[in-house]
Amino acid sequence: MTPDDIAAAIPDGAVLGIGGWGSRRKPMALVRALCRSPARDLTVVACAGPDLGLLCAYGKVRRAVVPFATLDSVPLEPWFRRAREEGRIALTEYDEGLFMFGLLAAAHRLPFLPTPAGLRSDVMRVNPELRTVRSPYPSPGHPGGEELAAAPALRLDAAFVHVNRADRRGNGQYLGPDPYLDDLFAKAADRTYLSCERIVEGFDGPPQTLLISRATVAGVAETPGGAHFTSCEPDYGRDERFQRAYAAAAKDPGAWDRFRASAVDAGEDAYQREARR
Amino acid sequence: MTAPPTRAEVAVAACADAWRGDGEVLAAAMAPCSVLGARLARASFSPDLLTTDGAAVLTREPVPLGADGEAEGWLPFRDHLWLVLHGRRHVMLGASQMDAEGRSNISCVGDWERPTAQLLGVRGCPGNTVRNTVSYWVPRHSRRVFTPKVDMVSGVAAADAHELRRVVTDLAVMDFGGPGRTLRLVSAHPGSTVQQVRDATGFDLALPEGGAAAVAETRVPTGEELRLLREVLDPGGVRDKEVPG
């Protein structure tokens, strides 16, 4: 599939999980294609970075379900900030562990998983739909059973994940230091779309690098540079110069018009030529 | 002759002291001076601590800021989240706001429904504070940070937490030994006065028994600690950019 084919498979109102973490191994080519598509009213579930930011900039996001949004080397995500400060998106703000347990629950087709992460913080206040659950087993300090937050399953209509290598059937391999939560996104979703630096006939490296199973994948796109400007180790690091240009452009309407024209609207081939300049 | 310690170096040593006596736990930190504190503690008086390269590798030795190192273990983000619940971890978090009871905020400023300034989001603060020993590093001690009321509780109050150990800033070291587990001034850094610290705090900062006269002066790093910081862990002087002299 092409990124544009994949974007066309995302209906209005979809709950979309996006893999990676902050400004690391984000499926940016798929996100750029989604920005060019007519899809709208999305719920984006992510450990968010410029993926969420770009989608906010294009007005695609109705709700974000996130524990944070950051560009890592630039602390704050500029378009997420603006969307929040201008009241243009709804937010479900979770603790990172509560978020991961939501994906784990969905991956296992459980309704929830219990965790103490979120208790006694304002995560419980700003998410009034969150419930607690009491353990049926007594434990030291909790003779009546410990009370825990019930992380609701984060079931996803679709997920976008970018990996270093994939085969044509949809098996995906990561070669960097961290799988992030990508396999959980794939397992929590009804349909996962994979992009990769390179499609291969067979995989080099140990089998535990084979993170994504074709059983969870609905389509694969070969997108060299497809995580740019986020990092995709060991194939490439983050493009800090390009990321700074993105963050700066978000503050200036004229600069943003130029950025979006060259970096999104012109299409992926033009973008990659621009990125290599 | 060795140059006298800078304010940043005093702060790094105070951060390091937070992990003193912790044994074989992960010393987790995010900002330059707190990361240096963790690595300095391990390189000197707490050799059993585990530290990372800032990404997914537990390094065999404490490594310089920004450097890679030989791995002794693997700790991807998902295993950080495992370790948060497992508990063998003492993390030094940041705080954009903190109240007298130790509630912290890195999420947003203003009304959460429509913030005047959206910040990071709560990240792992709620889970960290209810399950791990937590300290804080605040590079600029001010009334904007130390405020009567935080706008979003991302880190829970000392009374609700597993253990809030200490708060290190560019001016002082504090703990939660004040009345009702409130912030208490422990020591002021050389060159800072008790009055200056209290003036930079937006609520009534508790003092030790004996009052202002009982506030210690924060210790200065030893010669060996200065050598480790200047020649090994941070030869580029990133610490002095986070806390200017």
Coordinates of N, CA, C and O in Angstrom, one line a residue, chain A residues 66-225:
Chain A
V66 N -3.8 10.8 25.8 CA -2.4 10.8 25.9 C -1.9 11.0 27.4 O -2.6 11.6 28.2
P67 N -0.7 10.5 27.7 CA -0.1 10.8 29.0 C 0.8 12.0 28.9 O 1.2 12.6 29.9
F68 N 1.2 12.4 27.7 CA 2.0 13.6 27.5 C 2.1 13.9 26.0 O 1.7 13.1 25.2
A69 N 2.6 15.1 25.7 CA 2.9 15.4 24.3 C 4.2 16.2 24.4 O 4.3 17.2 25.1
T70 N 5.3 15.7 23.7 CA 6.6 16.4 23.7 C 7.3 16.1 22.4 O 7.1 15.1 21.8
L71 N 8.3 17.0 22.1 CA 9.2 16.8 21.0 C 10.6 16.3 21.6 O 11.5 16.3 20.8
D72 N 10.6 16.0 22.8 CA 11.8 15.5 23.5 C 12.9 16.6 23.6 O 13.1 17.1 24.7
S73 N 13.6 16.9 22.5 CA 14.6 17.9 22.6 C 14.0 19.3 22.6 O 14.7 20.3 23.1
V74 N 12.8 19.5 22.1 CA 12.0 20.7 22.4 C 10.9 20.2 23.3 O 10.1 19.4 23.0
P75 N 10.9 20.8 24.6 CA 10.1 20.1 25.6 C 8.6 20.1 25.2 O 7.9 19.1 25.5
L76 N 8.0 21.2 24.7 CA 6.6 21.2 24.5 C 6.2 21.1 23.0 O 6.8 21.7 22.2
E77 N 5.1 20.4 22.7 CA 4.6 20.2 21.4 C 3.8 21.5 21.0 O 2.7 21.7 21.6
P78 N 4.2 22.3 20.0 CA 3.6 23.6 19.8 C 2.1 23.5 19.4 O 1.3 24.3 19.8
W79 N 1.8 22.6 18.5 CA 0.4 22.6 17.9 C -0.6 21.9 18.9 O -1.7 22.3 19.0
F80 N -0.1 21.0 19.7 CA -0.9 20.4 20.8 C -1.2 21.5 21.8 O -2.4 21.7 22.2
R81 N -0.2 22.3 22.1 CA -0.4 23.4 23.0 C -1.5 24.4 22.5 O -2.4 24.7 23.3
R82 N -1.3 24.8 21.3 CA -2.3 25.7 20.7 C -3.7 25.2 20.7 O -4.7 25.8 21.1
A83 N -3.8 23.9 20.3 CA -5.2 23.3 20.3 C -5.8 23.2 21.6 O -7.0 23.5 21.8
R84 N -5.0 23.0 22.7 CA -5.5 23.0 24.0 C -5.9 24.4 24.5 O -6.9 24.6 25.1
E85 N -5.0 25.3 24.3 CA -5.1 26.7 24.8 C -6.3 27.4 24.1 O -6.9 28.3 24.6
E86 N -6.5 27.0 22.8 CA -7.7 27.6 22.1 C -8.9 26.8 22.2 O -10.0 27.1 21.6
G87 N -8.9 25.7 23.0 CA -10.1 24.9 23.3 C -10.6 24.1 22.1 O -11.8 23.9 22.0
R88 N -9.7 23.7 21.2 CA -10.1 23.1 20.0 C -10.1 21.6 20.0 O -10.6 20.9 19.1
I89 N -9.6 21.0 21.1 CA -9.7 19.5 21.2 C -10.1 19.1 22.6 O -9.8 19.9 23.6
A90 N -10.7 17.9 22.7 CA -11.0 17.3 24.0 C -9.8 16.5 24.4 O -9.0 16.1 23.5
L91 N -9.6 16.3 25.7 CA -8.4 15.6 26.2 C -8.8 14.5 27.2 O -9.6 14.8 28.1
T92 N -8.3 13.3 27.1 CA -8.2 12.3 28.1 C -6.8 12.2 28.5 O -6.0 11.7 27.8
E93 N -6.5 12.7 29.7 CA -5.1 12.8 30.2 C -4.8 11.7 31.2 O -5.4 11.7 32.3
Y94 N -4.0 10.7 30.8 CA -3.7 9.6 31.7 C -2.2 9.6 32.2 O -1.4 10.0 31.4
D95 N -2.0 9.0 33.3 CA -0.6 8.6 33.7 C -0.1 7.6 32.6 O -0.8 6.8 32.1
E96 N 1.2 7.6 32.4 CA 1.9 6.7 31.4 C 1.6 5.2 31.7 O 1.3 4.5 30.8
G97 N 1.6 4.8 33.0 CA 1.4 3.4 33.3 C -0.1 3.1 33.1 O -0.4 2.0 32.7
L98 N -1.0 4.0 33.5 CA -2.4 3.8 33.3 C -2.7 3.6 31.8 O -3.5 2.7 31.4
F99 N -2.0 4.4 31.0 CA -2.2 4.4 29.6 C -1.7 3.0 29.0 O -2.4 2.4 28.3
M100 N -0.5 2.6 29.5 CA 0.0 1.3 29.0 C -0.9 0.2 29.4 O -1.2 -0.8 28.6
F101 N -1.5 0.2 30.6 CA -2.4 -0.8 31.0 C -3.7 -0.8 30.2 O -4.3 -1.8 30.0
G102 N -4.1 0.4 29.8 CA -5.3 0.5 28.9 C -5.0 -0.3 27.6 O -5.9 -1.0 27.1
L103 N -3.8 -0.1 27.0 CA -3.4 -0.8 25.8 C -3.3 -2.3 26.1 O -3.7 -3.2 25.3
L104 N -2.7 -2.7 27.2 CA -2.5 -4.1 27.6 C -3.9 -4.8 27.7 O -4.1 -5.9 27.3
A105 N -4.8 -4.1 28.4 CA -6.2 -4.6 28.5 C -6.8 -4.8 27.2 O -7.3 -5.9 26.9
A106 N -6.7 -3.8 26.3 CA -7.3 -4.0 24.9 C -6.6 -5.1 24.2 O -7.2 -5.9 23.5
A107 N -5.2 -5.2 24.3 CA -4.5 -6.3 23.6 C -5.0 -7.7 24.0 O -4.9 -8.6 23.2
H108 N -5.4 -7.8 25.3 CA -5.8 -9.1 25.8 C -7.3 -9.2 25.8 O -7.9 -10.2 26.3
R109 N -8.0 -8.2 25.2 CA -9.5 -8.2 25.1 C -10.1 -8.3 26.5 O -11.1 -9.0 26.7
L110 N -9.5 -7.6 27.5 CA -10.0 -7.5 28.8 C -10.7 -6.1 28.9 O -10.3 -5.2 28.3
P111 N -11.7 -6.0 29.8 CA -12.4 -4.7 29.9 C -11.6 -3.6 30.6 O -11.8 -2.5 30.4
F112 N -10.7 -4.1 31.5 CA -9.8 -3.1 32.3 C -8.7 -3.9 32.9 O -8.7 -5.1 32.9
L113 N -7.7 -3.2 33.4 CA -6.7 -3.7 34.2 C -6.5 -2.8 35.4 O -6.5 -1.6 35.3
P114 N -6.2 -3.4 36.6 CA -6.1 -2.5 37.8 C -4.6 -2.0 38.0 O -3.7 -2.7 37.6
T115 N -4.5 -0.8 38.5 CA -3.2 -0.2 38.7 C -3.4 1.0 39.7 O -4.4 1.6 39.8
P116 N -2.3 1.2 40.5 CA -2.4 2.3 41.4 C -2.0 3.7 40.7 O -2.2 4.7 41.3
A117 N -1.6 3.6 39.5 CA -1.1 4.8 38.8 C -2.3 5.7 38.4 O -3.1 5.3 37.6
G118 N -2.3 6.9 39.0 CA -3.4 7.8 38.8 C -4.2 8.1 40.1 O -4.7 9.2 40.2
L119 N -4.2 7.1 41.0 CA -4.9 7.4 42.3 C -4.4 8.6 43.0 O -3.2 8.8 43.0
R120 N -5.3 9.3 43.6 CA -5.0 10.5 44.5 C -4.4 11.7 43.7 O -4.0 12.7 44.2
S121 N -4.3 11.5 42.3 CA -3.8 12.7 41.5 C -5.1 13.2 40.8 O -6.2 12.6 40.9
D122 N -4.9 14.3 40.1 CA -6.0 15.0 39.4 C -6.4 14.2 38.1 O -7.3 14.6 37.4
V123 N -5.6 13.1 37.8 CA -6.1 12.2 36.7 C -7.5 11.7 37.0 O -8.3 11.6 36.1
M124 N -7.8 11.4 38.2 CA -9.1 11.0 38.6 C -10.1 12.1 38.5 O -11.3 11.9 38.2
R125 N -9.7 13.3 38.8 CA -10.6 14.5 38.7 C -11.0 14.8 37.3 O -12.2 15.1 37.0
V126 N -10.0 14.9 36.4 CA -10.3 15.3 35.0 C -10.8 14.2 34.1 O -11.2 14.5 33.0
N127 N -10.8 13.0 34.6 CA -11.4 11.9 33.9 C -12.5 11.3 34.8 O -12.3 10.1 35.3
P128 N -13.6 12.0 34.9 CA -14.7 11.5 35.9 C -15.2 10.1 35.5 O -15.9 9.4 36.3
E129 N -15.0 9.7 34.3 CA -15.5 8.3 33.9 C -14.6 7.2 34.4 O -15.0 6.1 34.4
L130 N -13.4 7.6 34.9 CA -12.5 6.5 35.5 C -13.1 6.0 36.8 O -13.5 6.7 37.6
R131 N -13.1 4.6 36.9 CA -13.6 4.0 38.1 C -12.5 3.3 38.8 O -11.4 3.0 38.2
T132 N -12.7 3.0 40.1 CA -11.8 2.2 40.8 C -12.3 0.8 41.0 O -13.5 0.6 40.8
V133 N -11.5 -0.1 41.4 CA -11.9 -1.5 41.6 C -11.2 -2.0 42.9 O -10.0 -1.6 43.1
R134 N -11.9 -2.8 43.7 CA -11.3 -3.3 44.9 C -10.9 -4.7 44.8 O -11.6 -5.6 44.3
S135 N -9.6 -5.0 45.2 CA -9.1 -6.4 45.1 C -10.0 -7.3 46.0 O -10.3 -6.9 47.1
P136 N -10.4 -8.5 45.5 CA -11.1 -9.4 46.4 C -10.2 -10.1 47.4 O -10.7 -10.9 48.2
Y137 N -8.9 -9.9 47.3 CA -8.0 -10.6 48.2 C -7.4 -9.6 49.2 O -6.9 -8.5 48.8
P138 N -7.4 -9.9 50.5 CA -6.7 -9.1 51.5 C -5.2 -9.1 51.2 O -4.7 -10.1 50.7
S139 N -4.5 -8.0 51.6 CA -3.1 -7.9 51.5 C -2.6 -7.1 52.6 O -3.3 -6.3 53.2
P140 N -1.3 -7.1 52.9 CA -0.7 -6.4 54.0 C -1.0 -4.9 53.9 O -0.8 -4.3 52.8
G141 N -1.6 -4.3 54.9 CA -2.0 -2.9 54.8 C -3.4 -2.7 54.2 O -3.9 -1.6 54.3
H142 N -4.0 -3.8 53.6 CA -5.3 -3.6 53.0 C -6.1 -4.8 53.3 O -6.4 -5.7 52.4
P143 N -6.6 -5.0 54.6 CA -7.3 -6.1 55.0 C -8.6 -6.3 54.2 O -9.1 -7.4 54.0
G144 N -9.2 -5.2 53.8 CA -10.4 -5.3 53.0 C -10.2 -5.3 51.5 O -11.1 -5.2 50.7
G145 N -8.9 -5.5 51.1 CA -8.6 -5.5 49.7 C -8.2 -4.1 49.2 O -8.8 -3.1 49.5
E146 N -7.1 -4.0 48.4 CA -6.6 -2.8 47.9 C -7.5 -2.2 46.9 O -7.9 -2.9 46.0
E147 N -7.7 -0.9 46.9 CA -8.4 -0.2 45.9 C -7.5 0.4 44.8 O -6.5 1.0 45.2
L148 N -7.8 0.1 43.6 CA -7.0 0.5 42.5 C -7.8 1.1 41.4 O -9.0 1.0 41.3
A149 N -7.1 1.9 40.6 CA -7.7 2.5 39.4 C -7.9 1.4 38.4 O -7.1 0.5 38.2
A150 N -9.1 1.4 37.7 CA -9.4 0.4 36.7 C -9.2 1.1 35.3 O -10.0 1.8 34.8
A151 N -8.0 0.8 34.8 CA -7.6 1.4 33.5 C -8.5 0.7 32.4 O -8.4 -0.5 32.1
P152 N -9.4 1.6 31.8 CA -10.3 1.0 30.8 C -9.5 0.6 29.5 O -8.6 1.2 29.1
A153 N -9.9 -0.5 28.9 CA -9.3 -1.0 27.6 C -9.3 0.1 26.6 O -10.3 0.8 26.4
L154 N -8.1 0.4 26.0 CA -8.0 1.4 24.9 C -8.1 0.7 23.6 O -7.1 0.5 22.9
R155 N -9.4 0.2 23.3 CA -9.6 -0.4 22.0 C -9.5 0.6 20.8 O -10.0 1.7 20.9
L156 N -8.7 0.2 19.8 CA -8.5 1.1 18.7 C -9.1 0.6 17.4 O -9.0 -0.6 17.1
D157 N -9.7 1.5 16.7 CA -10.2 1.1 15.3 C -9.0 0.7 14.4 O -9.1 -0.2 13.6
A158 N -8.0 1.5 14.5 CA -6.8 1.4 13.7 C -5.6 1.8 14.4 O -5.7 2.6 15.4
A159 N -4.4 1.3 14.0 CA -3.1 1.8 14.5 C -2.2 2.0 13.4 O -2.2 1.3 12.4
F160 N -1.3 3.0 13.6 CA -0.2 3.3 12.7 C 1.1 3.0 13.5 O 1.3 3.5 14.6
V161 N 2.0 2.2 12.8 CA 3.3 1.9 13.5 C 4.4 2.0 12.4 O 4.1 1.5 11.3
H162 N 5.5 2.5 12.8 CA 6.7 2.5 11.8 C 7.8 1.7 12.4 O 8.2 1.9 13.6
V163 N 8.4 0.8 11.6 CA 9.5 0.0 12.0 C 10.6 0.1 11.0 O 10.5 0.6 9.9
N164 N 11.8 -0.5 11.4 CA 12.9 -0.4 10.5 C 12.8 -1.3 9.3 O 13.1 -0.9 8.1
R165 N 12.3 -2.6 9.5 CA 12.2 -3.5 8.4 C 10.8 -4.2 8.5 O 10.3 -4.5 9.6
A166 N 10.3 -4.6 7.3 CA 9.1 -5.4 7.3 C 9.1 -6.3 6.1 O 9.9 -6.0 5.1
D167 N 8.3 -7.3 6.1 CA 8.2 -8.1 4.9 C 6.8 -7.8 4.3 O 6.0 -7.1 4.8
R168 N 6.6 -8.3 3.0 CA 5.4 -7.9 2.3 C 4.1 -8.4 3.0 O 3.0 -7.9 2.7
R169 N 4.3 -9.4 3.9 CA 3.1 -10.0 4.5 C 2.7 -9.2 5.8 O 1.6 -9.4 6.3
G170 N 3.6 -8.3 6.2 CA 3.2 -7.5 7.4 C 4.0 -7.8 8.7 O 3.6 -7.2 9.7
N171 N 5.0 -8.7 8.6 CA 5.8 -8.9 9.8 C 6.7 -7.7 9.9 O 7.3 -7.3 8.9
G172 N 6.9 -7.2 11.1 CA 7.7 -6.0 11.3 C 8.8 -6.2 12.3 O 8.7 -6.8 13.4
Q173 N 10.0 -5.6 12.0 CA 11.2 -5.7 12.9 C 11.7 -4.3 13.3 O 11.8 -3.4 12.4
Y174 N 12.0 -4.2 14.6 CA 12.6 -2.9 15.0 C 14.1 -3.3 15.4 O 14.4 -4.3 15.9
L175 N 15.0 -2.3 15.0 CA 16.4 -2.5 15.2 C 17.0 -1.6 16.2 O 18.2 -1.6 16.5
G176 N 16.2 -0.6 16.7 CA 16.7 0.3 17.7 C 16.7 -0.2 19.1 O 16.4 -1.4 19.3
P177 N 17.0 0.7 20.1 CA 17.1 0.2 21.5 C 15.8 0.0 22.2 O 15.8 -0.6 23.2
D178 N 14.7 0.5 21.6 CA 13.4 0.5 22.4 C 12.2 0.2 21.5 O 12.1 0.8 20.4
P179 N 11.5 -0.9 21.8 CA 10.3 -1.2 21.0 C 9.1 -0.2 21.3 O 8.1 -0.2 20.6
Y180 N 9.3 0.7 22.3 CA 8.2 1.6 22.7 C 7.0 0.7 23.0 O 7.2 -0.4 23.6
L181 N 5.8 1.1 22.7 CA 4.6 0.3 23.0 C 4.0 -0.2 21.7 O 2.8 -0.5 21.6
D182 N 4.8 -0.3 20.6 CA 4.3 -0.5 19.3 C 3.5 -1.8 19.1 O 2.5 -1.9 18.4
D183 N 4.0 -2.9 19.7 CA 3.3 -4.2 19.6 C 2.0 -4.1 20.3 O 1.0 -4.8 19.9
L184 N 1.9 -3.4 21.4 CA 0.6 -3.2 22.1 C -0.4 -2.4 21.3 O -1.6 -2.8 21.3
F185 N 0.1 -1.4 20.6 CA -0.8 -0.7 19.7 C -1.4 -1.6 18.7 O -2.6 -1.6 18.4
A186 N -0.5 -2.4 18.1 CA -0.9 -3.4 17.0 C -1.9 -4.4 17.6 O -2.9 -4.7 16.9
K187 N -1.7 -4.8 18.8 CA -2.6 -5.9 19.3 C -3.9 -5.2 19.8 O -4.9 -5.9 19.9
A188 N -3.9 -3.9 20.2 CA -5.1 -3.3 20.7 C -6.0 -2.8 19.6 O -7.2 -2.5 19.8
A189 N -5.5 -2.9 18.3 CA -6.3 -2.3 17.2 C -7.0 -3.4 16.4 O -6.5 -4.5 16.3
D190 N -8.1 -3.0 15.8 CA -8.7 -3.9 14.8 C -7.9 -4.0 13.5 O -7.8 -5.1 13.0
R191 N -7.3 -2.9 13.1 CA -6.5 -3.0 11.9 C -5.2 -2.2 12.1 O -5.3 -1.0 12.5
T192 N -4.1 -2.8 11.9 CA -2.8 -2.0 12.1 C -2.2 -1.8 10.7 O -2.2 -2.7 9.9
Y193 N -1.7 -0.6 10.5 CA -1.0 -0.3 9.2 C 0.4 0.0 9.6 O 0.7 0.8 10.5
L194 N 1.3 -0.7 8.9 CA 2.7 -0.7 9.2 C 3.4 0.1 8.1 O 3.1 -0.1 6.9
S195 N 4.3 1.0 8.5 CA 5.2 1.6 7.5 C 6.6 1.1 7.9 O 6.9 0.8 9.1
C196 N 7.6 1.1 6.9 CA 8.9 0.6 7.3 C 9.9 1.3 6.4 O 9.6 1.9 5.3
E197 N 11.2 1.3 6.9 CA 12.3 1.9 6.1 C 12.5 1.1 4.9 O 12.9 1.6 3.8
R198 N 12.4 -0.2 5.0 CA 12.7 -1.1 3.8 C 12.0 -2.4 3.9 O 11.9 -3.0 5.0
I199 N 11.4 -2.8 2.8 CA 10.8 -4.1 2.8 C 11.8 -5.1 2.4 O 12.6 -4.9 1.5
V200 N 11.9 -6.2 3.1 CA 12.9 -7.2 2.9 C 12.3 -8.6 2.6 O 11.1 -8.8 3.0
E201 N 13.1 -9.5 2.0 CA 12.6 -10.8 1.7 C 12.7 -11.7 2.9 O 11.9 -12.6 3.1
G202 N 13.8 -11.4 3.7 CA 14.0 -12.2 5.0 C 14.7 -11.3 6.0 O 15.2 -10.3 5.6
F203 N 14.6 -11.7 7.3 CA 15.0 -10.8 8.3 C 16.4 -11.2 8.8 O 16.7 -12.4 9.0
D204 N 17.3 -10.2 9.0 CA 18.6 -10.4 9.7 C 18.3 -10.1 11.2 O 17.5 -9.2 11.5
G205 N 19.1 -10.7 12.1 CA 19.0 -10.3 13.5 C 18.2 -11.3 14.3 O 17.5 -12.2 13.7
P206 N 18.3 -11.2 15.6 CA 17.6 -12.2 16.5 C 16.1 -12.1 16.4 O 15.5 -11.1 16.1
P207 N 15.4 -13.2 16.6 CA 14.0 -13.3 16.4 C 13.2 -12.3 17.4 O 12.1 -11.9 17.1
Q208 N 13.8 -12.0 18.5 CA 13.1 -11.1 19.5 C 13.0 -9.7 18.9 O 12.4 -8.8 19.6
T209 N 13.7 -9.4 17.8 CA 13.5 -8.0 17.2 C 12.3 -8.0 16.3 O 11.9 -7.0 15.8
L210 N 11.6 -9.2 16.1 CA 10.4 -9.3 15.2 C 9.2 -8.9 16.1 O 8.6 -9.7 16.7
L211 N 9.0 -7.6 16.1 CA 8.0 -7.0 17.1 C 6.6 -7.2 16.7 O 5.7 -7.4 17.5
I212 N 6.3 -7.0 15.4 CA 5.0 -7.0 14.9 C 4.6 -8.2 14.1 O 5.4 -8.6 13.2
S213 N 3.5 -8.9 14.4 CA 3.1 -10.1 13.7 C 2.1 -9.7 12.6 O 1.2 -8.9 12.8
R214 N 2.3 -10.3 11.4 CA 1.4 -10.1 10.3 C -0.1 -10.4 10.7 O -1.0 -9.9 10.0
A215 N -0.3 -11.2 11.7 CA -1.6 -11.5 12.1 C -2.4 -10.3 12.6 O -3.6 -10.3 12.6
T216 N -1.7 -9.2 13.0 CA -2.3 -8.0 13.4 C -2.3 -6.9 12.4 O -2.8 -5.8 12.6
V217 N -1.7 -7.2 11.2 CA -1.4 -6.1 10.3 C -2.3 -6.2 9.0 O -2.4 -7.2 8.4
A218 N -2.9 -5.0 8.7 CA -3.8 -5.0 7.5 C -3.2 -4.5 6.3 O -3.7 -4.6 5.2
G219 N -2.0 -3.8 6.4 CA -1.3 -3.2 5.3 C 0.0 -2.7 5.6 O 0.3 -2.3 6.7
V220 N 0.9 -2.8 4.6 CA 2.3 -2.4 4.8 C 2.7 -1.3 3.7 O 2.3 -1.5 2.5
A221 N 3.4 -0.3 4.1 CA 3.9 0.7 3.1 C 5.4 0.8 3.3 O 5.9 0.9 4.5
E222 N 6.2 0.7 2.2 CA 7.6 1.0 2.3 C 7.8 2.5 2.2 O 7.4 3.1 1.2
T223 N 8.3 3.1 3.3 CA 8.5 4.6 3.3 C 9.8 5.0 3.9 O 10.0 5.3 5.0
P224 N 10.9 4.9 3.0 CA 12.2 5.3 3.5 C 12.2 6.7 4.0 O 11.6 7.6 3.4
G225 N 12.7 6.9 5.2 CA 12.6 8.2 5.9 C 11.2 8.5 6.4 O 10.9 9.6 6.8

